[in-house]
Short mmCIF file of C-alpha atoms in Angstrom, two decimals:
data_model
loop_
_atom_site.label_atom_id
_atom_site.label_comp_id
_atom_site.label_asym_id
_atom_site.label_seq_id
_atom_site.Cartn_x
_atom_site.Cartn_y
_atom_site.Cartn_z
CA MET A 1 -22.43 -30.07 -24.16
CA ARG A 2 -19.95 -29.06 -26.86
CA ALA A 3 -20.77 -28.42 -30.64
CA ASP A 4 -19.27 -31.89 -31.48
CA GLY A 5 -21.84 -33.65 -29.30
CA ALA A 6 -19.51 -34.71 -26.45
CA ASP A 7 -20.77 -34.34 -22.95
CA ASP A 8 -18.16 -32.00 -21.85
CA ASP A 9 -18.59 -28.19 -21.39
CA ARG A 10 -14.93 -27.42 -20.67
CA PRO A 11 -13.23 -24.96 -22.80
CA PRO A 12 -11.69 -26.68 -25.77
CA PHE A 13 -8.78 -24.09 -25.82
CA LEU A 14 -7.77 -25.33 -22.37
CA GLY A 15 -7.28 -28.88 -23.80
CA GLY A 16 -10.26 -30.32 -21.72
CA ALA A 17 -8.65 -29.15 -18.66
CA ALA A 18 -10.64 -27.53 -15.85
CA PRO A 19 -10.32 -26.71 -12.11
CA VAL A 20 -11.14 -29.66 -9.69
CA GLY A 21 -12.81 -28.86 -6.29
CA SER A 22 -11.61 -25.15 -6.29
CA LEU A 23 -10.38 -22.57 -8.92
CA THR A 24 -6.84 -23.62 -8.40
CA GLY A 25 -7.46 -27.39 -8.09
CA GLY A 26 -5.24 -29.19 -10.72
CA LEU A 27 -3.68 -25.88 -11.73
CA LEU A 28 -0.16 -27.02 -10.70
CA ALA A 29 -0.35 -30.22 -12.65
CA ARG A 30 -1.49 -28.33 -15.59
CA LEU A 31 1.39 -25.74 -15.46
CA ARG A 32 3.90 -28.62 -15.11
CA ARG A 33 2.53 -29.95 -18.24
CA THR A 34 2.54 -27.07 -20.40
CA GLU A 35 5.27 -25.17 -22.21
CA ALA A 36 3.90 -21.93 -20.94
CA ARG A 37 5.97 -20.23 -18.19
CA PRO A 38 3.66 -17.66 -16.65
CA THR A 39 4.56 -15.39 -13.75
CA VAL A 40 2.57 -13.65 -11.05
CA THR A 41 3.76 -10.14 -10.00
CA GLY A 42 2.74 -7.44 -7.51
CA ASP A 43 3.40 -3.82 -7.41
CA GLY A 44 7.26 -3.30 -7.37
CA GLU A 45 7.64 -7.05 -6.49
CA THR A 46 9.82 -9.65 -8.21
CA ALA A 47 7.89 -11.92 -10.59
CA VAL A 48 7.16 -15.49 -9.22
CA GLY A 49 6.76 -18.43 -11.52
CA ALA A 50 3.16 -19.31 -11.67
CA ALA A 51 3.99 -23.01 -11.04
CA ASP A 52 5.74 -21.76 -7.76
CA PHE A 53 2.59 -19.90 -6.94
CA ALA A 54 0.30 -22.63 -7.46
CA ALA A 55 2.43 -25.03 -5.45
CA THR A 56 2.39 -22.55 -2.62
CA VAL A 57 -1.41 -22.54 -2.67
CA GLU A 58 -1.38 -26.35 -2.36
CA ARG A 59 1.07 -26.72 0.27
CA ALA A 60 -0.50 -23.81 2.40
CA ALA A 61 -3.93 -25.46 2.04
CA ALA A 62 -2.65 -28.59 3.39
CA GLY A 63 -0.87 -26.70 6.06
CA LEU A 64 -4.21 -24.84 7.10
CA GLY A 65 -5.64 -28.33 7.32
CA ARG A 66 -2.91 -29.43 9.77
CA ARG A 67 -3.39 -26.30 11.92
CA GLY A 68 -7.28 -27.07 12.43
CA MET A 69 -9.02 -25.63 9.53
CA CYS A 70 -12.07 -27.60 8.51
CA PRO A 71 -13.92 -27.46 5.20
CA ASP A 72 -16.77 -24.72 5.29
CA ASP A 73 -14.73 -22.62 7.77
CA ILE A 74 -14.61 -18.91 7.19
CA ILE A 75 -11.18 -17.34 7.03
CA GLY A 76 -10.56 -13.56 7.01
CA VAL A 77 -8.09 -12.25 4.57
CA LEU A 78 -6.45 -8.74 5.61
CA ALA A 79 -4.10 -7.72 2.74
CA PRO A 80 -3.98 -5.14 -0.15
CA VAL A 81 -4.56 -6.44 -3.61
CA GLY A 82 -1.42 -8.28 -4.52
CA PRO A 83 0.23 -11.90 -4.79
CA ASP A 84 -0.23 -12.50 -0.99
CA ARG A 85 -3.91 -11.55 -1.01
CA LEU A 86 -4.42 -13.79 -4.08
CA THR A 87 -2.56 -16.53 -2.39
CA ALA A 88 -4.56 -16.29 0.73
CA VAL A 89 -7.92 -16.40 -1.21
CA TYR A 90 -7.03 -19.31 -3.39
CA THR A 91 -5.66 -21.09 -0.33
CA VAL A 92 -8.70 -20.92 1.73
CA MET A 93 -10.77 -22.12 -1.15
CA ALA A 94 -8.42 -24.99 -1.84
CA MET A 95 -9.06 -26.29 1.64
CA GLY A 96 -12.69 -26.15 1.21
CA GLY A 97 -13.37 -22.89 3.13
CA LEU A 98 -14.92 -19.56 2.43
CA ALA A 99 -12.32 -16.63 2.01
CA LEU A 100 -13.64 -13.47 3.78
CA PRO A 101 -11.64 -10.55 2.19
CA LEU A 102 -11.65 -7.64 4.84
CA ASP A 103 -12.32 -4.01 3.63
CA LEU A 104 -9.01 -2.09 4.41
CA ASP A 105 -11.08 1.20 4.45
CA SER A 106 -13.41 -0.01 7.12
CA ASP A 107 -13.18 1.03 10.76
CA LEU A 108 -12.18 -1.62 13.39
CA GLU A 109 -15.49 -1.92 15.03
CA THR A 110 -17.08 -2.85 11.51
CA ILE A 111 -14.47 -5.34 10.64
CA THR A 112 -14.75 -6.69 14.36
CA ASP A 113 -18.55 -6.93 13.98
CA ILE A 114 -18.19 -8.80 10.52
CA LEU A 115 -15.62 -11.41 11.99
CA THR A 116 -17.83 -12.06 14.99
CA ALA A 117 -21.18 -12.41 12.97
CA VAL A 118 -19.53 -14.99 10.61
CA ASP A 119 -17.72 -16.56 13.68
CA ALA A 120 -14.28 -16.38 11.87
CA ARG A 121 -11.40 -17.96 13.75
CA MET A 122 -8.43 -17.18 11.61
CA VAL A 123 -7.16 -14.24 9.78
CA LEU A 124 -4.40 -14.35 7.07
CA VAL A 125 -2.54 -11.00 6.89
CA THR A 126 0.32 -9.37 5.36
CA ALA A 127 3.06 -8.35 7.87
CA PRO A 128 2.56 -4.53 7.93
CA LEU A 129 -1.29 -5.06 8.79
CA ALA A 130 -0.46 -7.76 11.56
CA GLY A 131 -0.87 -5.29 14.29
CA ILE A 132 -4.46 -4.63 13.08
CA ALA A 133 -5.30 -8.32 12.75
CA ARG A 134 -4.02 -8.95 16.44
CA GLU A 135 -6.26 -6.12 17.51
CA LEU A 136 -9.15 -7.61 15.78
CA ALA A 137 -8.49 -11.00 17.27
CA ASP A 138 -8.60 -9.35 20.84
CA ARG A 139 -12.03 -8.04 20.05
CA SER A 140 -13.51 -11.03 18.24
CA ARG A 141 -13.20 -14.88 18.29
CA VAL A 142 -10.35 -15.01 16.06
CA ARG A 143 -7.81 -17.42 17.61
CA GLN A 144 -5.26 -17.51 14.88
CA VAL A 145 -3.40 -14.86 12.90
CA VAL A 146 -1.06 -16.13 10.13
CA ALA A 147 1.09 -13.51 8.66
CA PHE A 148 2.87 -13.30 5.33
CA GLY A 149 6.45 -12.35 6.41
CA ASP A 150 7.61 -11.76 10.04
CA ALA A 151 5.44 -10.12 12.73
CA PRO A 152 5.27 -10.55 16.50
CA GLU A 153 2.64 -12.93 17.86
CA THR A 154 1.62 -14.23 14.65
CA THR A 155 2.17 -17.64 12.93
CA PRO A 156 4.36 -17.11 9.89
CA PHE A 157 2.70 -18.18 6.67
CA ARG A 158 5.69 -20.20 5.79
CA GLU A 159 4.99 -22.51 8.61
CA LEU A 160 1.90 -23.68 6.45
CA LEU A 161 4.37 -24.84 3.66
CA GLN A 162 6.28 -27.33 5.79
CA PRO A 163 5.94 -31.14 4.71
CA SER A 164 3.28 -33.18 6.50
CA PRO A 165 4.59 -35.16 9.31
CA ASP A 166 2.80 -38.24 8.07
CA GLY A 167 3.89 -37.54 4.40
CA SER A 168 0.49 -36.97 3.06
CA GLY A 169 0.21 -34.44 0.25
CA TYR A 170 -2.48 -32.00 -0.94
CA ASP A 171 -5.75 -33.44 -2.46
CA PRO A 172 -7.74 -31.02 -4.65
CA ALA A 173 -10.83 -32.92 -3.79
CA ARG A 174 -10.66 -31.47 -0.31
CA GLY A 175 -12.07 -28.38 -1.95
CA LEU A 176 -15.29 -30.16 -3.36
CA PHE A 177 -17.16 -28.69 -0.39
CA ASP A 178 -18.94 -25.35 -1.37
CA ASN A 179 -15.92 -23.33 -1.00
CA GLY A 180 -16.08 -19.55 -2.16
CA ILE A 181 -15.64 -16.05 -1.45
CA LEU A 182 -17.87 -14.40 1.11
CA SER A 183 -18.40 -10.55 0.82
CA CYS A 184 -19.62 -8.63 3.95
CA SER A 185 -20.52 -5.21 4.67
CA ALA A 186 -22.33 -3.31 7.52
CA GLY A 187 -25.90 -2.32 6.47
CA ALA A 188 -28.93 -0.44 8.03
CA SER A 189 -29.99 -3.91 9.43
CA GLY A 190 -26.71 -5.19 10.66
CA ILE A 191 -24.11 -7.10 8.60
CA GLU A 192 -25.24 -7.95 4.99
CA SER A 193 -23.28 -10.76 3.32
CA THR A 194 -23.08 -12.17 -0.32
CA LEU A 195 -21.76 -15.58 -1.10
CA HIS A 196 -19.98 -16.38 -4.28
CA GLY A 197 -19.89 -20.14 -4.04
CA HIS A 198 -17.87 -22.50 -6.12
CA ARG A 199 -20.55 -23.21 -8.67
CA GLU A 200 -21.00 -19.49 -9.28
CA LEU A 201 -17.14 -18.95 -9.73
CA LEU A 202 -16.54 -21.86 -11.82
CA SER A 203 -19.32 -20.82 -14.16
CA ARG A 204 -17.69 -17.40 -14.27
CA PHE A 205 -14.45 -19.01 -14.95
CA HIS A 206 -15.79 -20.69 -17.91
CA THR A 207 -17.52 -17.74 -19.25
CA VAL A 208 -14.39 -15.38 -18.82
CA SER A 209 -12.27 -18.11 -20.39
CA ARG A 210 -14.43 -18.35 -23.40
CA GLU A 211 -15.32 -14.76 -23.90
CA LEU A 212 -11.63 -13.50 -23.59
CA ALA A 213 -10.09 -16.52 -25.32
CA LEU A 214 -6.96 -16.21 -22.97
CA THR A 215 -3.77 -17.72 -24.30
CA ARG A 216 0.00 -18.18 -22.98
CA TRP A 217 0.72 -15.02 -24.84
CA ASP A 218 -1.46 -12.76 -22.67
CA SER A 219 -0.84 -10.70 -19.61
CA VAL A 220 -3.64 -9.85 -17.21
CA VAL A 221 -3.97 -7.07 -14.75
CA LEU A 222 -5.91 -7.48 -11.37
CA ASP A 223 -6.39 -4.27 -9.92
CA GLY A 224 -8.07 -2.73 -6.79
CA GLY A 225 -11.06 -1.37 -8.69
CA CYS A 226 -12.30 -4.95 -9.44
CA ASP A 227 -14.72 -6.95 -7.35
CA GLU A 228 -12.97 -9.75 -5.42
CA SER A 229 -14.82 -12.73 -6.85
CA GLU A 230 -13.99 -11.16 -10.51
CA ARG A 231 -10.38 -10.76 -9.64
CA ALA A 232 -10.16 -14.61 -8.27
CA VAL A 233 -12.00 -15.77 -11.41
CA LEU A 234 -10.06 -13.91 -14.00
CA GLY A 235 -6.67 -14.65 -12.24
CA ALA A 236 -7.36 -18.25 -12.31
CA ALA A 237 -8.51 -18.27 -15.80
CA ALA A 238 -5.33 -16.51 -16.76
CA LEU A 239 -3.07 -19.02 -15.13
CA TRP A 240 -4.95 -21.99 -16.39
CA ALA A 241 -4.45 -20.66 -19.96
CA GLY A 242 -0.78 -19.98 -19.25
CA ALA A 243 -1.08 -16.31 -19.11
CA SER A 244 0.85 -13.89 -16.71
CA VAL A 245 -0.96 -12.10 -13.92
CA VAL A 246 0.02 -8.58 -12.74
CA THR A 247 -1.60 -7.47 -9.55
CA THR A 248 -1.83 -3.78 -8.40
CA THR A 249 -3.48 -1.77 -5.61
CA THR A 250 -4.29 0.93 -8.07
CA ALA A 251 -7.94 1.41 -8.68
CA ASP A 252 -8.50 4.54 -10.82
CA ASP A 253 -8.80 4.13 -14.59
CA ARG A 254 -6.07 6.04 -15.52
CA GLY A 255 -3.75 4.40 -12.98
CA VAL A 256 -4.73 0.99 -14.18
CA ALA A 257 -4.23 1.95 -17.84
CA ALA A 258 -0.79 2.91 -17.00
CA VAL A 259 0.14 -0.30 -15.06
CA ALA A 260 -1.25 -2.24 -18.07
CA ASP A 261 0.75 -0.20 -20.37
CA THR A 262 3.91 -0.77 -18.31
CA HIS A 263 3.57 -4.40 -18.41
CA GLY A 264 2.25 -4.67 -21.73
CA ALA A 265 -1.09 -6.23 -20.49
CA THR A 266 -3.64 -7.57 -22.98
CA VAL A 267 -6.42 -7.94 -20.40
CA ARG A 268 -7.63 -5.89 -17.43
CA CYS A 269 -9.95 -6.66 -14.59
CA SER A 270 -11.95 -3.35 -13.95
CA PRO A 271 -14.60 -2.40 -14.23
CA THR A 272 -15.28 -5.95 -15.66
CA PRO A 273 -12.87 -8.21 -17.32
CA ARG A 274 -12.20 -7.11 -20.79
CA ARG A 275 -9.43 -7.44 -23.56
CA ILE A 276 -7.50 -4.25 -24.23
CA ALA A 277 -4.99 -5.61 -26.71
CA VAL A 278 -4.05 -8.88 -28.54
CA ARG A 279 -0.46 -10.27 -28.32
CA HIS A 280 0.70 -13.09 -30.63
CA ALA A 281 3.34 -15.52 -30.43
CA ALA A 282 5.64 -13.35 -32.52
CA GLY A 283 5.41 -10.71 -29.60
#
C-alpha cells in the first residue's frame, strides 16, 4: 500500500504502470505512450529502439506458441550476454515458460545432462553456437533448435515473428503462469536447480526500480558478471522507466567500468545493481 493509502504498491515514478504476466508484459504499450526513446545495444552492435525490442519479444512469444510451446515448458537459451540472449529470456517468460540459460563454459556432457534432467524440448541459440545446439539436440530430448540468424538445420528466429494465420495477437495474460528463470548446474549429487519465479522477479523489479529511481535519462549496463535473474530484472526495470540498456559479455570489473564510461552509463548490474552516476535532463 502506498503512503497515500491507495491499495497500489506499484512505483509512483512509473506512473502506476507495472508488468503484467511477465517482466515485459505491457512494456510495448508503455513505450508507445511515453516520450522516452530508449535503446538496447550490444557489444559492437547497432542500437535497436526499445519499442522494436519489446515488439519482437511479443511477436516471438506468440510464435513460440504456434510452434507448440506450452506454458510451464522449459526452454534452453544458448547465447552470450547480449540483446539476443535478453530477447530469448524475455520471450520464453512472456509465453509463460521457464528460460534455462546454459553456461557457455560447461562441457557438452554437463549441458546434455541438464537439458535431459529438465526435459527441455527446445533451445534458442545464436547462429555461431548453432552447431553446439544441434549436437546437444542429438544427445538429449531437444527437438527444436531456433537460431538468431542463419544456421543449417535450425529454425530461423525470424519465423517466430510472422503474423498469426488466424490474425490473433499476443496476450500478456499468457504469461500469468509461474514463468521465470531456471538456473541449473552439476552438483555432487546430480543436477542442482534454482527457480527464480515470476513473483520473485516482480518483487525484485519493484525493489530495483524504487532503490535506483531509474528515469528516461539513465543508461544501464547489463554485463557478463551479473546473475541472470538480476540482469533480466534490471533490464526490464530500465526499459519500463524509459532508460536505455547496454549489454556486454565483459565480466571483469575494470572492463565493465570501461563499457560504462564509453556509453555514459549511470547504472551497472554487477556485482549487484547499483547507481554509478546521475544524468539529468540537461545531459
